[in-house]
mmCIF file of C-alpha atoms and ligand atoms in Angstrom:
data_model
loop_
_atom_site.group_PDB
_atom_site.id
_atom_site.type_symbol
_atom_site.label_atom_id
_atom_site.label_comp_id
_atom_site.label_asym_id
_atom_site.label_seq_id
_atom_site.Cartn_x
_atom_site.Cartn_y
_atom_site.Cartn_z
ATOM 1 C CA MET A 1 0.000 0.000 0.000
ATOM 2 C CA ALA A 2 2.924 2.369 0.786
ATOM 3 C CA ASP A 3 3.945 2.542 -2.916
ATOM 4 C CA ALA A 4 0.455 3.685 -3.856
ATOM 5 C CA PHE A 5 1.108 6.752 -1.711
ATOM 6 C CA ALA A 6 4.705 7.442 -2.742
ATOM 7 C CA GLY A 7 3.693 10.859 -4.103
ATOM 8 C CA VAL A 8 1.993 12.013 -0.890
ATOM 9 C CA ARG A 9 3.907 14.874 0.777
ATOM 10 C CA LEU A 10 3.366 16.295 4.247
ATOM 11 C CA LEU A 11 3.211 20.103 4.464
ATOM 12 C CA GLY A 12 3.066 22.270 7.563
ATOM 13 C CA PRO A 13 3.762 25.690 8.973
ATOM 14 C CA PRO A 14 5.291 27.958 7.818
ATOM 15 C CA VAL A 15 4.404 26.593 4.368
ATOM 16 C CA THR A 16 0.709 27.076 5.113
ATOM 17 C CA ASP A 17 -1.597 28.022 7.992
ATOM 18 C CA GLY A 18 -1.897 24.479 9.286
ATOM 19 C CA GLU A 19 -1.138 20.859 8.532
ATOM 20 C CA TYR A 20 -1.722 19.860 4.934
ATOM 21 C CA ILE A 21 -0.965 16.926 2.709
ATOM 22 C CA GLU A 22 -0.130 17.158 -0.967
ATOM 23 C CA LEU A 23 -1.846 14.287 -2.743
ATOM 24 C CA SER A 24 -0.510 15.243 -6.167
ATOM 25 C CA GLU A 25 0.899 18.327 -7.836
ATOM 26 C CA HIS A 26 -2.704 19.340 -8.476
ATOM 27 C CA GLU A 27 -4.214 18.685 -5.071
ATOM 28 C CA THR A 28 -3.370 19.781 -1.535
ATOM 29 C CA VAL A 29 -5.812 19.060 1.318
ATOM 30 C CA HIS A 30 -5.934 20.002 4.983
ATOM 31 C CA LEU A 31 -5.194 17.105 7.309
ATOM 32 C CA HIS A 32 -8.692 17.486 8.782
ATOM 33 C CA GLU A 33 -10.467 17.386 5.412
ATOM 34 C CA TYR A 34 -11.675 13.945 6.299
ATOM 35 C CA THR A 35 -14.292 13.609 3.589
ATOM 36 C CA ARG A 36 -11.588 13.865 0.917
ATOM 37 C CA ILE A 37 -9.060 11.734 2.789
ATOM 38 C CA TYR A 38 -11.533 8.976 3.694
ATOM 39 C CA ALA A 39 -12.558 8.766 0.011
ATOM 40 C CA VAL A 40 -9.204 7.121 -0.828
ATOM 41 C CA PRO A 41 -8.895 3.615 0.674
ATOM 42 C CA GLY A 42 -5.923 3.419 3.061
ATOM 43 C CA LEU A 43 -4.928 7.086 2.752
ATOM 44 C CA TYR A 44 -5.920 8.056 6.316
ATOM 45 C CA GLU A 45 -4.045 5.057 7.723
ATOM 46 C CA HIS A 46 -0.980 5.778 5.550
ATOM 47 C CA VAL A 47 -0.742 9.443 6.528
ATOM 48 C CA VAL A 48 -1.945 9.453 10.130
ATOM 49 C CA GLN A 49 -0.891 6.027 11.390
ATOM 50 C CA GLU A 50 2.246 5.391 9.369
ATOM 51 C CA ARG A 51 3.734 8.774 8.488
ATOM 52 C CA LEU A 52 2.531 10.749 11.544
ATOM 53 C CA GLN A 53 2.837 7.766 13.921
ATOM 54 C CA CYS A 54 -0.556 8.282 15.570
ATOM 55 C CA ARG A 55 -0.982 6.071 18.649
ATOM 56 C CA SER A 56 -4.340 7.239 19.984
ATOM 57 C CA PRO A 57 -6.376 4.284 18.640
ATOM 58 C CA GLN A 58 -4.083 1.749 20.345
ATOM 59 C CA VAL A 59 -3.805 3.789 23.552
ATOM 60 C CA ALA A 60 -7.578 4.295 23.825
ATOM 61 C CA ALA A 61 -8.443 0.677 22.968
ATOM 62 C CA GLU A 62 -5.923 -0.678 25.487
ATOM 63 C CA GLY A 63 -7.234 1.794 28.086
ATOM 64 C CA LEU A 64 -10.767 0.522 27.650
ATOM 65 C CA LEU A 65 -9.704 -3.118 27.886
ATOM 66 C CA ARG A 66 -7.650 -2.362 31.025
ATOM 67 C CA ALA A 67 -10.596 -0.575 32.629
ATOM 68 C CA ALA A 68 -12.912 -3.479 31.825
ATOM 69 C CA ALA A 69 -10.439 -5.937 33.350
ATOM 70 C CA SER A 70 -9.957 -3.842 36.482
ATOM 71 C CA LEU A 71 -13.743 -3.665 36.940
ATOM 72 C CA GLY A 72 -14.021 -7.440 36.535
ATOM 73 C CA LEU A 73 -16.032 -7.154 33.293
ATOM 74 C CA GLU A 74 -15.812 -9.639 30.417
ATOM 75 C CA PRO A 75 -15.227 -7.897 27.037
ATOM 76 C CA GLU A 76 -16.981 -10.874 25.399
ATOM 77 C CA SER A 77 -20.260 -9.709 26.910
ATOM 78 C CA MET A 78 -19.863 -6.014 26.194
ATOM 79 C CA THR A 79 -21.322 -3.646 23.594
ATOM 80 C CA VAL A 80 -19.016 -0.649 23.263
ATOM 81 C CA LEU A 81 -19.760 2.786 21.812
ATOM 82 C CA ASP A 82 -16.928 4.261 19.705
ATOM 83 C CA VAL A 83 -17.313 8.047 19.401
ATOM 84 C CA GLY A 84 -15.790 9.619 16.269
ATOM 85 C CA SER A 85 -15.016 6.214 14.822
ATOM 86 C CA GLY A 86 -13.585 7.394 11.484
ATOM 87 C CA THR A 87 -12.419 4.516 9.293
ATOM 88 C CA GLY A 88 -12.819 2.033 12.152
ATOM 89 C CA LEU A 89 -9.319 1.581 13.564
ATOM 90 C CA VAL A 90 -10.499 1.700 17.184
ATOM 91 C CA GLY A 91 -13.394 -0.668 16.596
ATOM 92 C CA GLU A 92 -11.035 -3.163 14.987
ATOM 93 C CA LEU A 93 -8.670 -2.993 17.971
ATOM 94 C CA VAL A 94 -11.330 -3.442 20.657
ATOM 95 C CA ARG A 95 -12.912 -6.295 18.709
ATOM 96 C CA ARG A 96 -9.462 -7.892 18.503
ATOM 97 C CA GLY A 97 -9.257 -7.433 22.273
ATOM 98 C CA GLY A 98 -12.363 -9.581 22.679
ATOM 99 C CA VAL A 99 -15.199 -7.015 22.784
ATOM 100 C CA ALA A 100 -18.376 -8.657 21.504
ATOM 101 C CA LYS A 101 -19.973 -5.711 19.719
ATOM 102 C CA VAL A 102 -18.949 -2.196 18.759
ATOM 103 C CA VAL A 103 -21.278 0.540 17.566
ATOM 104 C CA GLY A 104 -19.615 3.462 15.794
ATOM 105 C CA VAL A 105 -20.782 7.061 15.663
ATOM 106 C CA ASP A 106 -19.236 9.707 13.431
ATOM 107 C CA ALA A 107 -20.526 13.068 12.269
ATOM 108 C CA LEU A 108 -19.413 12.433 8.687
ATOM 109 C CA PRO A 109 -21.240 10.161 6.228
ATOM 110 C CA ALA A 110 -17.841 9.703 4.501
ATOM 111 C CA ALA A 111 -16.464 8.064 7.650
ATOM 112 C CA ARG A 112 -19.259 5.512 7.682
ATOM 113 C CA GLU A 113 -18.766 4.804 3.967
ATOM 114 C CA ALA A 114 -15.006 4.354 4.417
ATOM 115 C CA CYS A 115 -15.439 2.057 7.401
ATOM 116 C CA LEU A 116 -18.011 -0.160 5.684
ATOM 117 C CA ARG A 117 -15.756 -0.255 2.614
ATOM 118 C CA ASP A 118 -12.433 -0.961 4.406
ATOM 119 C CA ARG A 119 -13.495 -2.728 7.616
ATOM 120 C CA PRO A 120 -16.784 -4.454 6.867
ATOM 121 C CA GLY A 121 -18.126 -6.508 9.744
ATOM 122 C CA VAL A 122 -16.166 -4.782 12.497
ATOM 123 C CA TYR A 123 -19.077 -2.646 13.739
ATOM 124 C CA ALA A 124 -22.471 -4.077 14.603
ATOM 125 C CA ASP A 125 -23.839 -0.700 13.533
ATOM 126 C CA TYR A 126 -22.332 2.606 12.395
ATOM 127 C CA VAL A 127 -24.494 5.670 12.936
ATOM 128 C CA VAL A 128 -23.900 9.070 11.321
ATOM 129 C CA GLY A 129 -24.543 11.717 13.962
ATOM 130 C CA ASP A 130 -23.088 14.355 16.240
ATOM 131 C CA PHE A 131 -23.437 14.073 20.016
ATOM 132 C CA GLN A 132 -23.125 17.851 20.251
ATOM 133 C CA LEU A 133 -26.402 18.385 18.427
ATOM 134 C CA GLY A 134 -28.479 15.691 20.092
ATOM 135 C CA ASP A 135 -29.827 15.124 16.566
ATOM 136 C CA GLY A 136 -31.849 12.035 17.279
ATOM 137 C CA LEU A 137 -28.691 10.137 18.100
ATOM 138 C CA ARG A 138 -30.003 8.880 21.430
ATOM 139 C CA GLU A 139 -32.972 7.396 19.608
ATOM 140 C CA ALA A 140 -30.759 5.777 16.941
ATOM 141 C CA LEU A 141 -28.662 4.240 19.719
ATOM 142 C CA SER A 142 -31.585 3.205 21.923
ATOM 143 C CA PRO A 143 -31.627 -0.441 20.712
ATOM 144 C CA TYR A 144 -28.186 -0.965 22.262
ATOM 145 C CA ALA A 145 -27.392 -1.721 25.893
ATOM 146 C CA PHE A 146 -23.961 -0.120 26.003
ATOM 147 C CA GLY A 147 -21.440 -1.443 28.476
ATOM 148 C CA GLY A 148 -18.526 0.870 27.629
ATOM 149 C CA LEU A 149 -17.266 3.833 25.624
ATOM 150 C CA VAL A 150 -14.058 4.383 23.698
ATOM 151 C CA SER A 151 -12.908 7.367 21.655
ATOM 152 C CA ALA A 152 -9.596 8.289 20.011
ATOM 153 C CA GLY A 153 -8.709 11.720 18.695
ATOM 154 C CA ALA A 154 -12.319 12.820 18.264
ATOM 155 C CA PHE A 155 -12.649 15.435 21.035
ATOM 156 C CA GLY A 156 -11.413 19.025 21.031
ATOM 157 C CA GLY A 157 -10.429 21.716 18.540
ATOM 158 C CA THR A 158 -12.384 21.292 15.302
ATOM 159 C CA HIS A 159 -13.745 17.986 16.591
ATOM 160 C CA ALA A 160 -16.384 17.118 19.184
ATOM 161 C CA THR A 161 -17.051 19.518 22.091
ATOM 162 C CA PRO A 162 -17.273 18.958 25.875
ATOM 163 C CA ARG A 163 -21.080 18.947 25.470
ATOM 164 C CA ALA A 164 -20.688 15.995 23.055
ATOM 165 C CA LEU A 165 -18.591 14.143 25.659
ATOM 166 C CA VAL A 166 -21.225 14.715 28.353
ATOM 167 C CA ASN A 167 -24.003 13.585 25.987
ATOM 168 C CA ALA A 168 -22.071 10.486 24.911
ATOM 169 C CA LEU A 169 -21.385 9.470 28.516
ATOM 170 C CA GLY A 170 -25.105 9.955 29.129
ATOM 171 C CA VAL A 171 -26.013 6.905 27.021
ATOM 172 C CA LEU A 172 -24.070 4.612 29.360
ATOM 173 C CA PRO A 173 -25.359 2.979 32.540
ATOM 174 C CA PRO A 174 -23.478 3.528 35.824
ATOM 175 C CA GLY A 175 -20.353 1.420 36.278
ATOM 176 C CA ALA A 176 -19.368 1.271 32.584
ATOM 177 C CA PRO A 177 -15.681 1.505 31.614
ATOM 178 C CA VAL A 178 -14.687 4.461 29.431
ATOM 179 C CA ALA A 179 -11.435 5.482 27.726
ATOM 180 C CA PHE A 180 -10.851 8.535 25.565
ATOM 181 C CA THR A 181 -7.958 10.680 24.366
ATOM 182 C CA ILE A 182 -7.835 14.493 24.256
ATOM 183 C CA HIS A 183 -5.126 16.987 23.300
ATOM 184 C CA GLU A 184 -3.472 18.201 26.516
ATOM 185 C CA GLN A 185 -4.069 21.810 25.481
ATOM 186 C CA TRP A 186 -7.840 21.229 25.673
ATOM 187 C CA MET A 187 -7.505 19.724 29.153
ATOM 188 C CA ASP A 188 -6.208 23.053 30.506
ATOM 189 C CA GLU A 189 -8.365 23.743 33.567
ATOM 190 C CA ALA A 190 -7.916 27.497 33.115
ATOM 191 C CA ASP A 191 -10.165 27.337 30.027
ATOM 192 C CA PRO A 192 -13.780 27.539 31.247
ATOM 193 C CA ASP A 193 -15.056 26.047 27.967
ATOM 194 C CA GLY A 194 -12.446 23.299 27.778
ATOM 195 C CA PHE A 195 -12.467 19.592 28.547
ATOM 196 C CA GLY A 196 -10.494 20.040 31.777
ATOM 197 C CA VAL A 197 -13.380 21.887 33.420
ATOM 198 C CA ALA A 198 -15.975 19.557 31.864
ATOM 199 C CA VAL A 199 -14.172 16.470 33.190
ATOM 200 C CA GLU A 200 -13.740 18.086 36.636
ATOM 201 C CA ARG A 201 -17.477 18.753 36.738
ATOM 202 C CA LEU A 202 -18.334 15.199 35.671
ATOM 203 C CA VAL A 203 -16.097 13.864 38.451
ATOM 204 C CA ALA A 204 -17.463 16.305 41.062
ATOM 205 C CA ASP A 205 -21.050 15.381 40.118
ATOM 206 C CA GLY A 206 -20.277 11.681 40.461
ATOM 207 C CA ARG A 207 -20.985 11.020 36.783
ATOM 208 C CA LEU A 208 -17.409 9.894 36.128
ATOM 209 C CA GLU A 209 -14.773 8.259 38.293
ATOM 210 C CA LEU A 210 -11.252 8.546 36.909
ATOM 211 C CA LEU A 211 -9.086 5.439 37.142
ATOM 212 C CA GLU A 212 -6.158 6.734 35.051
ATOM 213 C CA ARG A 213 -5.033 10.018 33.561
ATOM 214 C CA THR A 214 -1.798 9.772 31.587
ATOM 215 C CA ARG A 215 0.112 11.865 29.052
ATOM 216 C CA PHE A 216 1.327 10.223 25.866
ATOM 217 C CA GLN A 217 2.606 11.173 22.421
ATOM 218 C CA HIS A 218 -0.468 11.115 20.198
ATOM 219 C CA ARG A 219 1.437 11.708 16.944
ATOM 220 C CA VAL A 220 3.909 14.066 15.315
ATOM 221 C CA THR A 221 2.946 17.075 13.214
ATOM 222 C CA THR A 222 3.574 17.198 9.483
ATOM 223 C CA THR A 223 6.860 18.933 10.342
ATOM 224 C CA GLY A 224 7.847 16.299 12.901
ATOM 225 C CA GLU A 225 7.107 17.952 16.265
ATOM 226 C CA PRO A 226 5.496 15.737 18.921
ATOM 227 C CA ILE A 227 1.852 16.328 19.895
ATOM 228 C CA PHE A 228 0.885 15.224 23.396
ATOM 229 C CA TYR A 229 -2.558 14.039 24.436
ATOM 230 C CA GLN A 230 -4.006 12.737 27.665
ATOM 231 C CA LEU A 231 -5.623 9.350 28.018
ATOM 232 C CA LEU A 232 -8.538 9.405 30.438
ATOM 233 C CA VAL A 233 -9.741 6.058 31.707
ATOM 234 C CA GLY A 234 -12.599 5.731 34.096
ATOM 235 C CA ARG A 235 -16.023 4.427 34.825
ATOM 236 C CA THR A 236 -19.391 6.076 34.740
ATOM 237 C CA GLY A 237 -21.012 6.926 38.064
HETATM 238 C C1 SAM B 1 -8.909 12.206 14.000
HETATM 239 S S1 SAM B 1 -10.308 11.333 13.444
HETATM 240 C C2 SAM B 1 -10.133 9.880 14.447
HETATM 241 C C3 SAM B 1 -10.879 8.701 13.889
HETATM 242 C C4 SAM B 1 -10.708 7.416 14.708
HETATM 243 N N1 SAM B 1 -11.214 7.557 16.057
HETATM 244 C C5 SAM B 1 -9.263 6.993 14.760
HETATM 245 O O1 SAM B 1 -8.638 7.132 15.813
HETATM 246 O O2 SAM B 1 -8.754 6.542 13.729
HETATM 247 C C6 SAM B 1 -11.656 12.182 14.244
HETATM 248 C C7 SAM B 1 -13.031 11.728 13.821
HETATM 249 O O3 SAM B 1 -13.987 12.334 14.712
HETATM 250 C C8 SAM B 1 -15.118 12.707 13.952
HETATM 251 N N2 SAM B 1 -15.827 13.771 14.671
HETATM 252 C C9 SAM B 1 -15.427 15.038 14.858
HETATM 253 N N3 SAM B 1 -16.349 15.735 15.548
HETATM 254 C C10 SAM B 1 -17.352 14.857 15.808
HETATM 255 C C11 SAM B 1 -18.600 14.963 16.485
HETATM 256 N N4 SAM B 1 -18.978 16.106 17.031
HETATM 257 N N5 SAM B 1 -19.386 13.871 16.564
HETATM 258 C C12 SAM B 1 -18.998 12.696 15.995
HETATM 259 N N6 SAM B 1 -17.840 12.541 15.340
HETATM 260 C C13 SAM B 1 -17.023 13.600 15.238
HETATM 261 C C14 SAM B 1 -14.549 13.166 12.626
HETATM 262 O O4 SAM B 1 -15.532 13.157 11.607
HETATM 263 C C15 SAM B 1 -13.437 12.163 12.409
HETATM 264 O O5 SAM B 1 -13.867 11.048 11.659
#
């Protein structure tokens, strides 16, 4: 697959105002232009996993499996919600770890299409929706008795908001293991609209108990600088 992408070049500041990838001499796309990137089979995995060494899917999936084990829960009897599931990397990893069923949610129809194309059979269901908007998502997910939540690289910045995190946790029963990754900059407790304050409030209200909070290198930028995220592992209260 790598040869198919030999012409792909990574571009970053100060070349442009953000992180871009050059697909050909005629086409340059922003790294977060997922609809375009997901349209090419294997391109997201090549750029983000291989070239930018993204570890969030593995870190989040392992976090969830660790939390389940520490709570004495059998993955084989669990249905897990994957928020911002993209092309399905996280679902594949938790299924490989023994989880019985995974249901994906992503705001982009292109993510669902890519996942069904590249990883058919991994998800029991894959719903297009945004937890921020409460756009009938709860109803679409109501047939499932979720026993856990996992999410990698889908919260913060141009992605899902703290409100989306609160809403997603709201579909779980008490005592369910959860694991998600967030850029450390969005965990800054000095930001009243950030995830740091939202997580603090969830913990103070007894809606979330934190079992682990660790810093790890999520990936490198297109110019090679490390980006650090936090892994939050816990259980719903
Ligand atoms: C960086 S990708 C990560 C995909 C996948 N979790 C992985 O690790 O490979 C982030 C994904 O989150 C999705 N996303 C962003 N905001 C969202 C929201 N509010 N609700 C649902 N999905 C969202 C994007 O469409 C995108 O597919």
